[in-house]
Short mmCIF file of C-alpha atoms in Angstrom, two decimals:
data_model
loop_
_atom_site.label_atom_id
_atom_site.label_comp_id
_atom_site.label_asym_id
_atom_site.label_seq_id
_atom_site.Cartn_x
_atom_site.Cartn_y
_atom_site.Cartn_z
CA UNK A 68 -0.80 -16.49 -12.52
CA UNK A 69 -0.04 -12.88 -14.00
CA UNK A 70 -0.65 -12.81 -17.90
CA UNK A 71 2.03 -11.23 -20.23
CA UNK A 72 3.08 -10.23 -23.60
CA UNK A 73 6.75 -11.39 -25.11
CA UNK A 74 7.56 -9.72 -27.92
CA UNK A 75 10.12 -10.53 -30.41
CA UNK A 76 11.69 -7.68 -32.18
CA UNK A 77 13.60 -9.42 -34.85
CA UNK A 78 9.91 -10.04 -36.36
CA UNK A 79 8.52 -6.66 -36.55
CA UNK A 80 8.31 -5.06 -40.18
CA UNK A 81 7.08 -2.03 -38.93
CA UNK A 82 3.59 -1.85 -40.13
CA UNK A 83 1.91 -0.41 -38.10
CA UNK A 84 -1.11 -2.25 -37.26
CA UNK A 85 -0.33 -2.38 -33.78
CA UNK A 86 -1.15 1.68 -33.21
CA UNK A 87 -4.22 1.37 -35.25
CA UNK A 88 -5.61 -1.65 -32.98
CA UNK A 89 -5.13 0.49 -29.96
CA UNK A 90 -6.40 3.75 -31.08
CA UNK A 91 -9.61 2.10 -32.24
CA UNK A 92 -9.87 -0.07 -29.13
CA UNK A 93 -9.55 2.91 -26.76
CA UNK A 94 -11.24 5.42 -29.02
CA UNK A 95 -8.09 7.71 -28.96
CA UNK A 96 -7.24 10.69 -31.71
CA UNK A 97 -4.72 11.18 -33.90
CA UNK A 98 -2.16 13.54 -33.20
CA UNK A 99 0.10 12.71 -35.71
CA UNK A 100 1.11 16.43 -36.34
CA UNK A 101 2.14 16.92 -32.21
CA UNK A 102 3.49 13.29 -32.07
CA UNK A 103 3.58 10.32 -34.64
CA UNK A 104 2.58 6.82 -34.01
CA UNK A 105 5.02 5.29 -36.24
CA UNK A 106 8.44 6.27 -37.61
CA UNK A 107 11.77 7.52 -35.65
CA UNK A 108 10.35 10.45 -34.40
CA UNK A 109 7.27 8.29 -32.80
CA UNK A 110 6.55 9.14 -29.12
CA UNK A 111 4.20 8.16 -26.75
CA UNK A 112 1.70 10.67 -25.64
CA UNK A 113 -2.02 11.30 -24.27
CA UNK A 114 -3.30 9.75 -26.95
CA UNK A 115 -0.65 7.41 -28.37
CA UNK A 116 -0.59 4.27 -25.47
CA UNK A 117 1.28 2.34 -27.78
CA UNK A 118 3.74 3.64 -30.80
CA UNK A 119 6.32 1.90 -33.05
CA UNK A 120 9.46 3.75 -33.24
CA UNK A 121 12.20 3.15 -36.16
CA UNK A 122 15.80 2.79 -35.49
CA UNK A 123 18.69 2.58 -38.03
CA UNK A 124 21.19 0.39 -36.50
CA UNK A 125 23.97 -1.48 -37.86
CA UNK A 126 24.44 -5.14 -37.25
CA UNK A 127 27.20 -7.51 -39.47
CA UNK A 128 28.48 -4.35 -40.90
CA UNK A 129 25.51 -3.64 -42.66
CA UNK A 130 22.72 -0.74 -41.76
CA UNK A 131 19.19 -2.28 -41.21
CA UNK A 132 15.81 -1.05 -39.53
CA UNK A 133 14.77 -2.59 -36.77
CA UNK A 134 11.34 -1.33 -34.54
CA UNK A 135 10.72 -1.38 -31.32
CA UNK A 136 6.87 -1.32 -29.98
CA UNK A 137 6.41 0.98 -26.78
CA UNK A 138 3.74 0.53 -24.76
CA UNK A 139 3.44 0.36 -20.66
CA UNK A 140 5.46 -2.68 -19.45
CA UNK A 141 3.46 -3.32 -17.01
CA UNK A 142 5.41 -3.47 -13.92
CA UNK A 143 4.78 -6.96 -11.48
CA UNK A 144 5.69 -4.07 -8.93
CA UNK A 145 4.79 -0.82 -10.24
CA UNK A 146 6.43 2.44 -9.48
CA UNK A 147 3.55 4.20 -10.70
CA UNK A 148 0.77 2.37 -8.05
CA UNK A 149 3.31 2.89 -5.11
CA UNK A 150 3.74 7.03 -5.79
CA UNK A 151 -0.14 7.19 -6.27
CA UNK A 152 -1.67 8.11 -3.14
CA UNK A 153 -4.75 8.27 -4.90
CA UNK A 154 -4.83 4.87 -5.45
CA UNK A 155 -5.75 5.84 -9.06
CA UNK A 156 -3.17 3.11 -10.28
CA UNK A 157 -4.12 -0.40 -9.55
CA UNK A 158 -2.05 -3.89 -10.38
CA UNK A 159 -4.56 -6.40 -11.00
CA UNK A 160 -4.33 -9.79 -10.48
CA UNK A 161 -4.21 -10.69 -14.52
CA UNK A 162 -1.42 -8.64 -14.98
CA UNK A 163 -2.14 -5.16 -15.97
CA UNK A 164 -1.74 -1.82 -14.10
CA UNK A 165 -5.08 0.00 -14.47
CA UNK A 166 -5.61 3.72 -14.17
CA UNK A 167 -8.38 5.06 -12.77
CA UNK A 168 -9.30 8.36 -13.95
CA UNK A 169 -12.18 8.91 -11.30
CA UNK A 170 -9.51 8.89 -8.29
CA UNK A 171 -6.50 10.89 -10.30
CA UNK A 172 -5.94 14.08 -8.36
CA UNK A 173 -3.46 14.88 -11.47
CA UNK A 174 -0.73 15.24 -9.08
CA UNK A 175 1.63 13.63 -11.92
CA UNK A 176 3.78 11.68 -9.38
CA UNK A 177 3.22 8.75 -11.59
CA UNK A 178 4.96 10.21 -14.64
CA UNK A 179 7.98 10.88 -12.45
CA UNK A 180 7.94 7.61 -10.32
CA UNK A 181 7.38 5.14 -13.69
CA UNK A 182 10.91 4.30 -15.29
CA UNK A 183 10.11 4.07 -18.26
CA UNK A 184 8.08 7.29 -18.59
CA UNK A 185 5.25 5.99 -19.77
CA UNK A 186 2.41 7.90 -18.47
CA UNK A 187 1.15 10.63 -20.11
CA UNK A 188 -0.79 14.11 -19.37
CA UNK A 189 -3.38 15.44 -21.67
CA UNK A 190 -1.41 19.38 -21.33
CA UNK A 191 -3.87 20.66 -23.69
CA UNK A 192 -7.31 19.76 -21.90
CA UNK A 193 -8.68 22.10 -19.27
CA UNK A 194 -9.33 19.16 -17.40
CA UNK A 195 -6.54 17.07 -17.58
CA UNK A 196 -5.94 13.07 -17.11
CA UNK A 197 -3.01 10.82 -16.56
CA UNK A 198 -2.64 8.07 -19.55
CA UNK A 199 -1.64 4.70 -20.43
CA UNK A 200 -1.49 1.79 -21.57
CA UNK A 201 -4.27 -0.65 -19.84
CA UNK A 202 -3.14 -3.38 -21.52
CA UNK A 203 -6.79 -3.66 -22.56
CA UNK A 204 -7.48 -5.07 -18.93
CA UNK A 205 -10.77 -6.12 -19.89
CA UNK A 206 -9.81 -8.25 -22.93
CA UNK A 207 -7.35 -9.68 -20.26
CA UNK A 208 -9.98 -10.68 -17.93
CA UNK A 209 -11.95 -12.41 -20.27
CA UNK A 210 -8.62 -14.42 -21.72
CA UNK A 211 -8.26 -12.50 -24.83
CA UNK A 212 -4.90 -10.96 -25.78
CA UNK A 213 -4.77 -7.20 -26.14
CA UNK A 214 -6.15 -5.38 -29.20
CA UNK A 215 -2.39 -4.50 -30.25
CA UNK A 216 -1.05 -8.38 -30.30
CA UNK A 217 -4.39 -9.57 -31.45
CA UNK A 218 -3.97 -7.94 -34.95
CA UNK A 219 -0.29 -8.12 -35.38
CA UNK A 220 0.54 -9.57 -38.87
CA UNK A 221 4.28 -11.22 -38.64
CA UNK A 222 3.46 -12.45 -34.87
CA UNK A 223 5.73 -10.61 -32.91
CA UNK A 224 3.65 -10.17 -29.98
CA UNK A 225 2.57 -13.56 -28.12
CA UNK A 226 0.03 -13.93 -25.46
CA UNK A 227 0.62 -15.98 -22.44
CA UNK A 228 0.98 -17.11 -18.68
CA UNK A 229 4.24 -14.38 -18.15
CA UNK A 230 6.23 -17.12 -16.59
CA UNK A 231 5.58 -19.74 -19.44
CA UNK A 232 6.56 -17.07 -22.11
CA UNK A 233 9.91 -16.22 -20.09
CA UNK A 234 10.41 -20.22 -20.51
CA UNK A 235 9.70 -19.79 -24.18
CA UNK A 236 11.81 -16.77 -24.47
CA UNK A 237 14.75 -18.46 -22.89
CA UNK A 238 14.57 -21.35 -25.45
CA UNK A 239 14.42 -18.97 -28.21
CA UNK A 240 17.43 -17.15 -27.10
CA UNK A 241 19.08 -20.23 -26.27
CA UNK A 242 18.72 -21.86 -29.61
CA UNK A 243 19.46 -18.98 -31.92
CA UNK A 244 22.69 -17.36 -31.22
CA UNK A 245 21.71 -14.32 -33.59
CA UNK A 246 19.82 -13.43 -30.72
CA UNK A 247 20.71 -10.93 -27.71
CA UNK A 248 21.52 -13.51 -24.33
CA UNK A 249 19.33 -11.04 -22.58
CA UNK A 250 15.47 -10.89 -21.88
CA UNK A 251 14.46 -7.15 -21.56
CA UNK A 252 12.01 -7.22 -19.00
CA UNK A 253 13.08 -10.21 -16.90
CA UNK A 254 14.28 -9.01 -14.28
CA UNK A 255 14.09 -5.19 -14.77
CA UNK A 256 12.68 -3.22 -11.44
CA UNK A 257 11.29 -6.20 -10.33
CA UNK A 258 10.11 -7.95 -13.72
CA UNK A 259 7.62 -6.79 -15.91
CA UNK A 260 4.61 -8.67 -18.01
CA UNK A 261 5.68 -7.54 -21.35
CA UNK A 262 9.35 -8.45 -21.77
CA UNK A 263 11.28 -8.35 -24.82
CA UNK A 264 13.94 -10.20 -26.94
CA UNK A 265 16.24 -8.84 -30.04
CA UNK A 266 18.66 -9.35 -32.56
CA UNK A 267 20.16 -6.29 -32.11
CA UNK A 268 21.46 -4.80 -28.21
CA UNK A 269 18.91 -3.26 -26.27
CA UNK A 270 20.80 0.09 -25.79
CA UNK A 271 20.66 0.72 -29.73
CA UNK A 272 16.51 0.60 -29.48
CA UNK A 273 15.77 3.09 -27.22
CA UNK A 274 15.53 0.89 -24.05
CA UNK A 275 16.61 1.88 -20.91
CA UNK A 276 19.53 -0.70 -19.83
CA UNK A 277 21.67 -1.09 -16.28
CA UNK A 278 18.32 -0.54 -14.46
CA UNK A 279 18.10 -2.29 -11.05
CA UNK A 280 16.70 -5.53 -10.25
CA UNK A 281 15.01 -4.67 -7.24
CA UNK A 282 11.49 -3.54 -7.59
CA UNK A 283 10.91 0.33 -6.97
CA UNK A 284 8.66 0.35 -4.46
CA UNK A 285 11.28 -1.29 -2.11
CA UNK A 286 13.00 1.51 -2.01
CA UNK A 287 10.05 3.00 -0.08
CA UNK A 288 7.59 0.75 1.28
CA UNK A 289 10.25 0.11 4.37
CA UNK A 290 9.01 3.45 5.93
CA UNK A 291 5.95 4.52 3.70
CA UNK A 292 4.28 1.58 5.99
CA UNK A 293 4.67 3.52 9.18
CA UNK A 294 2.95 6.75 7.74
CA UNK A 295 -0.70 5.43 9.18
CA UNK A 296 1.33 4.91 12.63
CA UNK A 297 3.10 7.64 12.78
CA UNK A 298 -0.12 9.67 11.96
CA UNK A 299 -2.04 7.60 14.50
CA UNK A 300 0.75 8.23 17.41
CA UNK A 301 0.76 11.85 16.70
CA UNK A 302 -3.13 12.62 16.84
CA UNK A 303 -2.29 10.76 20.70
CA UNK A 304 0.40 13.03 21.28
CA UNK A 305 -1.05 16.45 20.88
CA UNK A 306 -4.61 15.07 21.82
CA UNK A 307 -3.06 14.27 25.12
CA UNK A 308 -1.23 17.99 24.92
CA UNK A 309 -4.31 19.21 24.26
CA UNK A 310 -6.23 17.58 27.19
CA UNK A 311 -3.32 18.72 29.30
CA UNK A 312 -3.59 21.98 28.64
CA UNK A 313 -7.48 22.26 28.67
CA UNK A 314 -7.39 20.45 32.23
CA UNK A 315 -5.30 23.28 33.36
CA UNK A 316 -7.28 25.93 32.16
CA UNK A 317 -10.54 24.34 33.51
CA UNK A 318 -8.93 24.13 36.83
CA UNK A 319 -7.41 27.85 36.59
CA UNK A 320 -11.24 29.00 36.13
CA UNK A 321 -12.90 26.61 38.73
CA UNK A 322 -10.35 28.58 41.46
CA UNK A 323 -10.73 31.96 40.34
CA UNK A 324 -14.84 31.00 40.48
CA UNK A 325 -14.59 29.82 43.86
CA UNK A 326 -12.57 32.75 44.81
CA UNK A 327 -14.99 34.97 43.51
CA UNK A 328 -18.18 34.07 42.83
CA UNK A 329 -19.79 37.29 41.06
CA UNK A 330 -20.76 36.86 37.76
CA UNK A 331 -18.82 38.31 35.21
CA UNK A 332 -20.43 40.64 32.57
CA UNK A 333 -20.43 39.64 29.39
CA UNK A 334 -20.50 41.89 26.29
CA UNK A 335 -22.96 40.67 23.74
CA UNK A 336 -21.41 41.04 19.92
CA UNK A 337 -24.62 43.37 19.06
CA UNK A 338 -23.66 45.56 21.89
CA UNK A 339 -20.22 46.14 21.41
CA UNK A 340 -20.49 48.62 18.55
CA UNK A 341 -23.65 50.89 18.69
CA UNK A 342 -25.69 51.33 15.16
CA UNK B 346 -19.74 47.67 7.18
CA UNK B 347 -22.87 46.56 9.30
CA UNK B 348 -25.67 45.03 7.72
CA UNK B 349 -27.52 43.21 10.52
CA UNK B 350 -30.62 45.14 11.16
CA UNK B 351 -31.87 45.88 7.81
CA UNK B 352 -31.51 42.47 6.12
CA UNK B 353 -34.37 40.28 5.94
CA UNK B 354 -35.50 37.05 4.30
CA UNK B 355 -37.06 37.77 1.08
CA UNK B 356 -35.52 41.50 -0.37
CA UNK B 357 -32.05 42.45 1.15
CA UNK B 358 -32.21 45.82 1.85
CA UNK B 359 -29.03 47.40 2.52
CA UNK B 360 -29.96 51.44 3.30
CA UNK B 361 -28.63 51.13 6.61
CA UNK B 362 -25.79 48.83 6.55
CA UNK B 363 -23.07 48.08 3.29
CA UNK B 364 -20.61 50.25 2.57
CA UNK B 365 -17.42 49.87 0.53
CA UNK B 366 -15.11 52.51 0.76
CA UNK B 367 -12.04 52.25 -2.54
CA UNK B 368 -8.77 52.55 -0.50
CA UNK B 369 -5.82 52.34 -3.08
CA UNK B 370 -4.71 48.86 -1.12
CA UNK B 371 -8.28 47.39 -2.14
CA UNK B 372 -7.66 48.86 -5.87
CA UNK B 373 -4.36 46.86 -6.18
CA UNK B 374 -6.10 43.91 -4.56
CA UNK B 375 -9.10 43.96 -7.01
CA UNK B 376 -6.17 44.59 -9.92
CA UNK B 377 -4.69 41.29 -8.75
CA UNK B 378 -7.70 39.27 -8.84
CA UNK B 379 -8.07 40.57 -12.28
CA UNK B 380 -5.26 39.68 -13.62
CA UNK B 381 -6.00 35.94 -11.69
CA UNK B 382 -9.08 35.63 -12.92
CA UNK B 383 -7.86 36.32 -16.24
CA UNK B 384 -4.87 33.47 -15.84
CA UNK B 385 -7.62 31.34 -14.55
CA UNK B 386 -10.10 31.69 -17.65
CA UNK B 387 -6.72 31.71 -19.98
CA UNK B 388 -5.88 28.31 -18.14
CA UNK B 389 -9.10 26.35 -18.37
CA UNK B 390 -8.99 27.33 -21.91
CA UNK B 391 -5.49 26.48 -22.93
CA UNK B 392 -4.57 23.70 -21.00
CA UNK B 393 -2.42 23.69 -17.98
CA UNK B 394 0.86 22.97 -20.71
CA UNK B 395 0.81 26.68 -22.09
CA UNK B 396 0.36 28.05 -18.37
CA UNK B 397 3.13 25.56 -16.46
CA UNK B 398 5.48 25.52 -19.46
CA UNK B 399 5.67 21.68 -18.53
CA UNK B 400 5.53 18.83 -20.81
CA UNK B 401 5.67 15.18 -20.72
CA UNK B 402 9.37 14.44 -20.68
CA UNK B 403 9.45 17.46 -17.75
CA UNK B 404 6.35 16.77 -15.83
CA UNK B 405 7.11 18.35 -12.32
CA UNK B 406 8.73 21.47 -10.60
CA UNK B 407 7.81 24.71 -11.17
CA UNK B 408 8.36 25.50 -14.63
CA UNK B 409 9.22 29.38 -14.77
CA UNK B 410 11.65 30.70 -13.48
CA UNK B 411 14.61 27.48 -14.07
CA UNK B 412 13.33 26.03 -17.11
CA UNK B 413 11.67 28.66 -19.28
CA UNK B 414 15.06 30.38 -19.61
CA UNK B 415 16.72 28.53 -22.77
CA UNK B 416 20.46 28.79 -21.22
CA UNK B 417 18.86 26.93 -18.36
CA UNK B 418 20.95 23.58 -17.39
CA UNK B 419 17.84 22.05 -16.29
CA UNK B 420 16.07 22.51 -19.45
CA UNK B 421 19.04 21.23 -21.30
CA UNK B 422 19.11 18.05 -19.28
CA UNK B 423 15.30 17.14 -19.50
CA UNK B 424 15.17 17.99 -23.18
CA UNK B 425 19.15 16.14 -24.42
CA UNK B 426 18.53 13.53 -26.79
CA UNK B 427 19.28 10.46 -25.00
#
């Protein structure tokens, strides 16, 4: 049983707090000069895993603020895990994707496989990493929410079994009609563990809407599977090739030996160019 | 270029065997690993954004020759405002 996140957006004020739990848990900078935690222009980067961007929308005729957290969703299938041929991307059984810097390559297939772009490259390191959002795995592990939901003031974020919070998210929905009929992250590619409900439509906060239903990975794993197999029956191909050839070579020689049996000379390489 | 009989364990000597003639070929190949070693040290310094021209919302391809050019339609459509 995979753990999740919902998060109700209607209950955000925008504080803040969130950003500040995550940087501290994960020991990240500030960057606010190169990209802002909080506000509209707020965008996740190397060291922002989780920002809280503004958005002036209108709803009953009026203009309000609402905020939208952004953070990895952590995909039940992840994009990101089935591009890595490192294997630096890992789903774990609890629920979040983990990235492990110690097998990156820093090929950055991740960043263009995940959907949501949310991993990041550190541009300005001579070393770089991929990062993201761990969902503070270990906290996970150990049955504690992550740092972000643990300190949120207006509860926005709850911490749960993912399929008891999508039956807690559905009566919500069901019994406020202010709400959006939709759960963001439902069904998305595949599902995710963090999944989201709103008072205002998704494609007015930034979210990426009319994705597919079908996990990503799909798409490939049908012939990404027969990549060991196909290796495997090629190295027996030209192996056999090889042996072919080699045989006929070796029995070239043995006739031209029996033929004629002198010795050839053979040129040492010290002798071939005098000193 | 034949160093073989004059090298031995503890002091290379080379009076019988290096020698290194400058050929204008070799002079434009030691100007290009210059100029790469330079990149190189510039790179490890600055960070592989300032030498790709690649950034997070553009994250693959080969950054210089479609994208660095403003006009560029491929620039326009990784950096539109959604």
């Amino acid at each position: 049983m995979s753990k999740g996140v919902l998060v109700d957006l209607s209950k955000c004020i925008g504080c803040g707090s969130c950003t500040v739990a995550c940087k501290m848990y994960n020991q990240n900078q500030w960057i606010e000069d190169r990209s802002p935690t909080c506000g509209a222009q707020a965008t996740l980067a190397d060291q922002n895993w989780t920002v809280i961007k503004s958005f002036e929308v209108e709803k009953d005729g009026k203009p309000v603020w609402r905020f939208v957290k952004e953070q990895c969703l952590h995909c039940r299938e992840p994009a990101c895990a089935s591009a890595c041929f490192a294997k630096a991307f890992q789903k774990t059984p609890e629920g979040p994707v983990v990235y492990y810097p110690s097998l990156c390559v820093g090929c950055r297939y991740c960043m263009v496989a995940c959907p949501f772009s949310v991993p990041k490259y550190e541009w300005e390191k001579p070393l770089p990493y991929v990062t993201k959002c761990m969902m503070c795995a270990s906290r996970v592990t150990n049955g504690q929410a992550p740092a972000c939901v643990s300190v949120c003031p207006t509860h926005v974020m709850t911490f749960g079994d993912r399929d008891a919070l999508l039956e807690q998210a559905k009566t919500i929905i069901a019994n406020n009609p202010g709400y959006v009929q939709h759960i963001y992250g439902e069904k998305e590619v595949g599902g995710t563990e963090w999944i989201y409900i709103s008072d205002v439509p998704f494609e007015k906060l930034g979210f990426k809407t009319g994705l597919t239903e079908k996990p990503l990975p799909s798409y490939t794993s049908t012939f990404m599977t027969y990549t060991p197999i196909f290796g495997g029956a090629w190295a027996v191909v030209l192996g056999g090739i090889a042996l072919f050839t080699h045989r006929k070579d070796k029995v070239a020689s043995k006739e031209k030996s029996e033929s004629d049996p002198a010795p050839r000379k053979t040129i040492e390489p010290d002798e071939r160019r005098p000193s | 270029m034949s160093a073989r009989h004059e090298m031995t364990h503890a002091g290379i000597s080379f009076r019988q065997g290096w020698r290194f003639s400058i050929t204008p070929f070799r002079l434009v190949l030691m100007a290009i690993s210059a100029i790469s070693l330079a990149l190189i040290m510039f790179r490890l310094i600055t960070g592989l954004g300032l030498v790709t021209n690649l950034n997070d919302s553009w994250p693959w391809a080969y950054g210089f020759p479609l994208t660095s050019c403003a006009a560029s339609p491929w620039r326009a459509a990784a950096t539109a405002p959604p």
